[in-house]
PDB file of C-alpha atoms in Angstrom:
ATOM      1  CA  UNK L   1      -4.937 -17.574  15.133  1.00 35.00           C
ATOM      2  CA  UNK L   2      -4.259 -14.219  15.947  1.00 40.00           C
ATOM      3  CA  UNK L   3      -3.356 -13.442  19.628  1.00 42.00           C
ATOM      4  CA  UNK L   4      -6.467 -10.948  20.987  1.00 37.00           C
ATOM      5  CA  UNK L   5      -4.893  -7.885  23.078  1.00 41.00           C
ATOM      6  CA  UNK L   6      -7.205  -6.629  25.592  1.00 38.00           C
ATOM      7  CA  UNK L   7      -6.532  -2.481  26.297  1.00 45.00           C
ATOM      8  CA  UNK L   8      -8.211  -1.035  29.203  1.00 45.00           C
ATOM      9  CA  UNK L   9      -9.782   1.996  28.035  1.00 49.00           C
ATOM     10  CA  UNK L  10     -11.657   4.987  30.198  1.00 54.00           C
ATOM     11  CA  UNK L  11     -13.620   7.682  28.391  1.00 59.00           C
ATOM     12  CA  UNK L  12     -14.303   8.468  25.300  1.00 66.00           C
ATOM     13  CA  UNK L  13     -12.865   6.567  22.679  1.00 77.00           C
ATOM     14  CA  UNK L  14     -10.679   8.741  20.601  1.00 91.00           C
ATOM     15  CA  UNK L  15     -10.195   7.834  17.129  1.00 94.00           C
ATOM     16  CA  UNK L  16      -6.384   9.144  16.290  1.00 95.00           C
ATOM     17  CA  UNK L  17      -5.840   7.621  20.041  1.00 93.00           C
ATOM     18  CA  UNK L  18      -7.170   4.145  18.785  1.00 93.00           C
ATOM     19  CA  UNK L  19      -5.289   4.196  15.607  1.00 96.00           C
ATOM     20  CA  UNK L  20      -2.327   5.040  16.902  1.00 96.00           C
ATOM     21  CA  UNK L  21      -2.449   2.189  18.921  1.00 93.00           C
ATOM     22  CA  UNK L  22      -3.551   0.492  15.810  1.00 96.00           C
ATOM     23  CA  UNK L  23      -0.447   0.941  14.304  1.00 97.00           C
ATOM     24  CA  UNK L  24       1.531   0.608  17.077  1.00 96.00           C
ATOM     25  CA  UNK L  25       0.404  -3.198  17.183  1.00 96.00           C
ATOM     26  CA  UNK L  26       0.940  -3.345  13.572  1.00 96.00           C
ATOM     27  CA  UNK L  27       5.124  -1.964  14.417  1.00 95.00           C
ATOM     28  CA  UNK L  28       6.036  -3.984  17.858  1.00 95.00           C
ATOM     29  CA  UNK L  29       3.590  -6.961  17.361  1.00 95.00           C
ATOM     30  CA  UNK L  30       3.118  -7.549  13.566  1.00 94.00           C
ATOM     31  CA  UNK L  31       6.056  -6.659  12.861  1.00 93.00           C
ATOM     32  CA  UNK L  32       5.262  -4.404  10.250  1.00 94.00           C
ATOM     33  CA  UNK L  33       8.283  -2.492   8.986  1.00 95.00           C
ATOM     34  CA  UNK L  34       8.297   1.207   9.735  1.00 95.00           C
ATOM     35  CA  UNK L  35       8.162   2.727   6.459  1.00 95.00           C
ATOM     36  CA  UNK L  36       4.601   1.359   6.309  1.00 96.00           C
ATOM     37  CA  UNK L  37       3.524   2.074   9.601  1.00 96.00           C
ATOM     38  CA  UNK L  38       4.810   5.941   8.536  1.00 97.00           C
ATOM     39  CA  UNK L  39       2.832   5.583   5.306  1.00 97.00           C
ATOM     40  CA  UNK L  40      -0.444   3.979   7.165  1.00 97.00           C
ATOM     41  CA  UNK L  41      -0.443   7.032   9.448  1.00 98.00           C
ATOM     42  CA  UNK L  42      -0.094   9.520   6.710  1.00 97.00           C
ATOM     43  CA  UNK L  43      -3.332   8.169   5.112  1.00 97.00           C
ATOM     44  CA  UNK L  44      -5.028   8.053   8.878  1.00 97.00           C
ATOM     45  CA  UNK L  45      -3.751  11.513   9.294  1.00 97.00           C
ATOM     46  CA  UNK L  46      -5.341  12.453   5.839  1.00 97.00           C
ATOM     47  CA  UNK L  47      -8.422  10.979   6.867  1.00 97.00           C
ATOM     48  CA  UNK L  48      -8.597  12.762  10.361  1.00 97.00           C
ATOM     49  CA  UNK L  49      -8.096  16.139   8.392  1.00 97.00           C
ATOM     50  CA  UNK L  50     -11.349  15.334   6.439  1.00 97.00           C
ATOM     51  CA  UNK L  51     -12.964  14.191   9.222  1.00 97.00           C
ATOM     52  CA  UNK L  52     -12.187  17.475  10.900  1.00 96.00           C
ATOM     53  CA  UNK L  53     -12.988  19.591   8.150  1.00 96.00           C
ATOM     54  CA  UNK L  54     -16.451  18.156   7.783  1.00 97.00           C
ATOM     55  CA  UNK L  55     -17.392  18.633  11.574  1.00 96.00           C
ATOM     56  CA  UNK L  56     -16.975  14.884  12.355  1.00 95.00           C
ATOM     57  CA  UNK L  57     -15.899  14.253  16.045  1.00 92.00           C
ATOM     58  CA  UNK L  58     -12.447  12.224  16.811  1.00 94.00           C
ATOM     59  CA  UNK L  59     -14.231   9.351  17.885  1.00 90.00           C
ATOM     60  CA  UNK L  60     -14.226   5.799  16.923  1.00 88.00           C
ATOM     61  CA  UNK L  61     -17.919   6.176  15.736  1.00 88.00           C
ATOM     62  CA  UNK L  62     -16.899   8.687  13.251  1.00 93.00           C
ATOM     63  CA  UNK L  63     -14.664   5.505  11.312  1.00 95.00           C
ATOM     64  CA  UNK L  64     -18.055   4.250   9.405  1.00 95.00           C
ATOM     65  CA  UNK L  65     -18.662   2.994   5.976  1.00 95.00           C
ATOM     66  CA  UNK L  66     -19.773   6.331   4.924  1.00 96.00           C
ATOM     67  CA  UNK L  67     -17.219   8.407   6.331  1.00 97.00           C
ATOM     68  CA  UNK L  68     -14.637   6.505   4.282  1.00 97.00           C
ATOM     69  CA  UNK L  69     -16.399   6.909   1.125  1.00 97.00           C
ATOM     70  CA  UNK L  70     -17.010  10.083   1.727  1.00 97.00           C
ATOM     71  CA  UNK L  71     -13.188  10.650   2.398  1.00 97.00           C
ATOM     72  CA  UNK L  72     -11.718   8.616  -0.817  1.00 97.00           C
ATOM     73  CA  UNK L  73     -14.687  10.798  -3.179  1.00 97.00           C
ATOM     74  CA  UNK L  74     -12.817  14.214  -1.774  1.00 97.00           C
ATOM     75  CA  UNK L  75      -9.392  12.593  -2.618  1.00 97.00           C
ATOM     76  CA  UNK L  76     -10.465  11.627  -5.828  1.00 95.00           C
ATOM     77  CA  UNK L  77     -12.345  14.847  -6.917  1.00 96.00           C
ATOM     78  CA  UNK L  78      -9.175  16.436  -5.717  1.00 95.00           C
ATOM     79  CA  UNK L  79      -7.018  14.563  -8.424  1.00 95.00           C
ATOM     80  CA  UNK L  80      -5.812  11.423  -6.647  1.00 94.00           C
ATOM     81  CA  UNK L  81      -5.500   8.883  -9.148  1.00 94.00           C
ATOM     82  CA  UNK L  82      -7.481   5.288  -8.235  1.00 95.00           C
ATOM     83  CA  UNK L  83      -4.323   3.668  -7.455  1.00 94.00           C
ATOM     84  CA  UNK L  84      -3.670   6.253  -4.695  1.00 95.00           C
ATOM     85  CA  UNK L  85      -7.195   6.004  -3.419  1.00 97.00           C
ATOM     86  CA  UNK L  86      -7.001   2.204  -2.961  1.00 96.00           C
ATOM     87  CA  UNK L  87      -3.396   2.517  -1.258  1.00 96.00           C
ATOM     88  CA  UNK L  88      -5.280   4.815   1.151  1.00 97.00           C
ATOM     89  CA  UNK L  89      -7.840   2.840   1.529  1.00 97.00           C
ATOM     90  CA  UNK L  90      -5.638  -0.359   2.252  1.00 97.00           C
ATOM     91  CA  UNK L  91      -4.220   1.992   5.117  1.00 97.00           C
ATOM     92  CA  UNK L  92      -7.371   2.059   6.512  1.00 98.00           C
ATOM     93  CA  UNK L  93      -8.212  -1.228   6.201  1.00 97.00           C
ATOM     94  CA  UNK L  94      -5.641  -2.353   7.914  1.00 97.00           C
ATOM     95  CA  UNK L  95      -6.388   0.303  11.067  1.00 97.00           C
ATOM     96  CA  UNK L  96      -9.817  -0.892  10.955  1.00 97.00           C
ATOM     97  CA  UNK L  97      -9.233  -4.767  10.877  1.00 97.00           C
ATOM     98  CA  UNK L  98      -6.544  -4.226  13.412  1.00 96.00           C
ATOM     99  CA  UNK L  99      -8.998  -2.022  15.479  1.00 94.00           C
ATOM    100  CA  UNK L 100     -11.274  -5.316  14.976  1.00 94.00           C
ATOM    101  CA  UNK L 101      -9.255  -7.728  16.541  1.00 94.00           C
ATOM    102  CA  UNK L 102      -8.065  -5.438  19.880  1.00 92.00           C
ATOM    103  CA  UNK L 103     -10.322  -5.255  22.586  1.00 89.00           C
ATOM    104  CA  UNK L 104     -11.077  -2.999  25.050  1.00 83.00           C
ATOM    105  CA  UNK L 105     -11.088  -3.946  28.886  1.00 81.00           C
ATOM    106  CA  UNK L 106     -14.600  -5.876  28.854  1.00 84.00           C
ATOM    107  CA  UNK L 107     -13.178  -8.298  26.028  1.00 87.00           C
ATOM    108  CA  UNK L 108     -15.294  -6.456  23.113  1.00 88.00           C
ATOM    109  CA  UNK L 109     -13.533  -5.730  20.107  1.00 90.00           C
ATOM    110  CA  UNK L 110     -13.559  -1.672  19.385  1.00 88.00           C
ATOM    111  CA  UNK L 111     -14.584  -2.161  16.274  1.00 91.00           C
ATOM    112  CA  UNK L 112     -16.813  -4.796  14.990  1.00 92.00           C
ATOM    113  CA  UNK L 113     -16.675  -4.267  11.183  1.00 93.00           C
ATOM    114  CA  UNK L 114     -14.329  -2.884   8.452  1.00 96.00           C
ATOM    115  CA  UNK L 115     -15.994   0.317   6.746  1.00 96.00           C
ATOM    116  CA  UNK L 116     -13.773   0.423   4.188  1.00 97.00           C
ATOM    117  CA  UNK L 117     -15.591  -2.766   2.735  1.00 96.00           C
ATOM    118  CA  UNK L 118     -19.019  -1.115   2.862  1.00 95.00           C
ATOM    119  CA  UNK L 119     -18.483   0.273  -0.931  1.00 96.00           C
ATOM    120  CA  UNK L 120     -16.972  -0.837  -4.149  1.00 96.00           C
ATOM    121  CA  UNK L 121     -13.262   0.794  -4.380  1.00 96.00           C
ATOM    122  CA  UNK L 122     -11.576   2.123  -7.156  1.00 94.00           C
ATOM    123  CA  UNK L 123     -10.961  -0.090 -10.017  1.00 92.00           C
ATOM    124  CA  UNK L 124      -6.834   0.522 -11.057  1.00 89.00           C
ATOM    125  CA  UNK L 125      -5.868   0.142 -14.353  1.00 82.00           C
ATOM    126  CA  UNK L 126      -3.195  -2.184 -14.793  1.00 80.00           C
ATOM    127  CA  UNK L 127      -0.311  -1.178 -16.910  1.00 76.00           C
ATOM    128  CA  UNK L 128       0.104  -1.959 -20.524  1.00 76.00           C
ATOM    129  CA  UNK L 129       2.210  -4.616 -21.323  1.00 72.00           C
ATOM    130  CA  UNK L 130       5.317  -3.192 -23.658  1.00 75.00           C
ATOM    131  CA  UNK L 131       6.324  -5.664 -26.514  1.00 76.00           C
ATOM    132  CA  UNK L 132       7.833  -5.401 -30.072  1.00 77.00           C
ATOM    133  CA  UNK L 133       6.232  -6.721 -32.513  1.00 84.00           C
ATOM    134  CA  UNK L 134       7.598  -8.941 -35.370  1.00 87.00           C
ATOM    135  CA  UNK L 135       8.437  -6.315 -37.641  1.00 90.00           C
ATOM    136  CA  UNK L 136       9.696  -4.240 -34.911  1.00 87.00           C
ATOM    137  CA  UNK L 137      11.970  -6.862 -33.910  1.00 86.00           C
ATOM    138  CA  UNK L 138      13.010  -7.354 -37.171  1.00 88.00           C
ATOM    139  CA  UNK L 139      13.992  -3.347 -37.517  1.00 90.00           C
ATOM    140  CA  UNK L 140      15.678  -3.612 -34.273  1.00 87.00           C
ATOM    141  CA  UNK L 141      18.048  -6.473 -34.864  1.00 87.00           C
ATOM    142  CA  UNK L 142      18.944  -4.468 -38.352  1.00 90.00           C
ATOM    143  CA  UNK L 143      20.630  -1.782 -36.940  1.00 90.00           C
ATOM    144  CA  UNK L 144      24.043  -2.091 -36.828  1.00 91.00           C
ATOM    145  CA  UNK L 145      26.066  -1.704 -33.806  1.00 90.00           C
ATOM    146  CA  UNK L 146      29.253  -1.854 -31.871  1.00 92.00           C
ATOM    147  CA  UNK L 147      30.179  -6.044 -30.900  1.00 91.00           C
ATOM    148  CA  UNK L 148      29.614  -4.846 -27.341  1.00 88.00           C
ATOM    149  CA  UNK L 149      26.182  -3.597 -27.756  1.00 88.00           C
ATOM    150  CA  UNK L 150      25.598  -6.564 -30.705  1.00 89.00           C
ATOM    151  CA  UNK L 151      26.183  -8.810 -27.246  1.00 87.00           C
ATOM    152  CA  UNK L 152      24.189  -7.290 -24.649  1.00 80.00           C
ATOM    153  CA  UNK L 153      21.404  -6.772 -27.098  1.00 84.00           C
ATOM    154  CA  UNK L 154      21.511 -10.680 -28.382  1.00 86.00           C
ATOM    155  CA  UNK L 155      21.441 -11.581 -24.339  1.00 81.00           C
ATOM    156  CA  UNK L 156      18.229  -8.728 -24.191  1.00 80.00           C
ATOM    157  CA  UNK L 157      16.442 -10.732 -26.818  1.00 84.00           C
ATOM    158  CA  UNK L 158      17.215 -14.626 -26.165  1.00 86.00           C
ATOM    159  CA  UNK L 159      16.748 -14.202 -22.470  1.00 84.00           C
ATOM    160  CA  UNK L 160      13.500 -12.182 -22.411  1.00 80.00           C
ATOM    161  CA  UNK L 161      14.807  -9.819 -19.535  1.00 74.00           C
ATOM    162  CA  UNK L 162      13.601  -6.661 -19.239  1.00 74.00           C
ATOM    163  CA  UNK L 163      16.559  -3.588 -19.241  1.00 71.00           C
ATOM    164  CA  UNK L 164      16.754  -3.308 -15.706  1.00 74.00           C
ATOM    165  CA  UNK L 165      17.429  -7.057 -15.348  1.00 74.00           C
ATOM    166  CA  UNK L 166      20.206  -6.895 -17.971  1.00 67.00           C
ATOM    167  CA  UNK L 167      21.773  -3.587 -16.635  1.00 74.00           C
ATOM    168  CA  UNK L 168      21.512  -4.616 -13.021  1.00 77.00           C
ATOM    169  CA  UNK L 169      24.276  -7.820 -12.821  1.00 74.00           C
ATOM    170  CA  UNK L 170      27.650  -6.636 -11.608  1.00 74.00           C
ATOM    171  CA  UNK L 171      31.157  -8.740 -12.766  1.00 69.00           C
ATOM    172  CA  UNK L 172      31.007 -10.822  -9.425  1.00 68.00           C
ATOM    173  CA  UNK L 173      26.946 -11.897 -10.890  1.00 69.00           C
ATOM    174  CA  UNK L 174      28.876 -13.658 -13.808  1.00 68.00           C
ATOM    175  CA  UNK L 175      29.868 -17.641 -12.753  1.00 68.00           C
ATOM    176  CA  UNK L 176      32.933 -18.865 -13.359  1.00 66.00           C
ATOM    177  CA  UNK L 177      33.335 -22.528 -14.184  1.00 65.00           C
ATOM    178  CA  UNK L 178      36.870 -24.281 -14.763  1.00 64.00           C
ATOM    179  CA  UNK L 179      38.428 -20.268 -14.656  1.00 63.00           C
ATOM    180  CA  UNK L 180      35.934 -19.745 -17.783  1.00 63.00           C
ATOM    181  CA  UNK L 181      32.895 -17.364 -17.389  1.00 55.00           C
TER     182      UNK L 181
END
């Protein structure tokens, strides 16, 4: 179970205040690594900017359902691509949820739901699958090459790795059994 942090807070409740301690949680408690936390609080500070440029206050009360949606429609109009408007979104998800679980000094939690589940995100589509085909195989192995590339492309093939895999291995990556490798 998640340990509950209660923050006393006076005034009004500031939204960029809240999320920063939000993510601050996320850093030092979570333990969260930082190039997240840096990439969660771009996608707040995005947010805030629409916020600001449609008139909204910075207040907690300004984080709703259709805020959000609001926010992710500009992005999209604006040429984000769905699988940036869901990483954005997962941002602030995790601000809100974290805002969720933190309460302020009278034990209640400064946020009670998530508005970025209020409204159907962005479906992304998943990446084609690359394969040769019989024939293409067949014209592949064909072509004749060097012994050196004959080897690494035999090793492609049989293994099923993917060029990265097969490029990546250094000298010390091949095992050496009874001084054989």
């Amino acid at each position: 179970m998640p340990r509950v942090i209660f923050l006393r807070y006076e005034g009004e409740l500031k939204l960029s205040e809240m999320a920063q301690k939000a993510l601050d949680y996320l850093l030092y408690n979570q333990n969260y690594a930082e190039v997240t936390v840096k990439k969660y609080r771009e996608s707040f500070d995005q947010f805030h900017a629409w916020l600001k440029l449609n008139d909204f206050k910075d207040d907690v009360r300004s984080f709703t359902g259709d805020n959000v949606f609001g926010y992710a429609s500009y992005i999209q109009k604006k040429g984000a691509k769905p699988g940036t408007v869901v990483i954005r979104l997962g941002a602030l998800s995790a601000i809100a949820r974290t805002l969720m679980m933190l309460k302020d000094g009278h034990g209640r939690p400064f946020m009670t739901t998530n508005p970025t589940k209020t409204f159907p995100w962005p479906q992304v589509d998943a990446a084609e699958t690359k394969f040769l085909l019989p024939d293409q195989l067949a014209n592949y192995l064909a072509v004749k090459r060097t012994l050196r590339e004959v080897v690494a492309r035999d090793l492609f093939i049989d293994t099923g790795l993917r060029v990265g895999e097969l490029c990546r291995p250094n000298v010390a990556d091949v095992i050496v059994v009874a001084g054989e490798t």
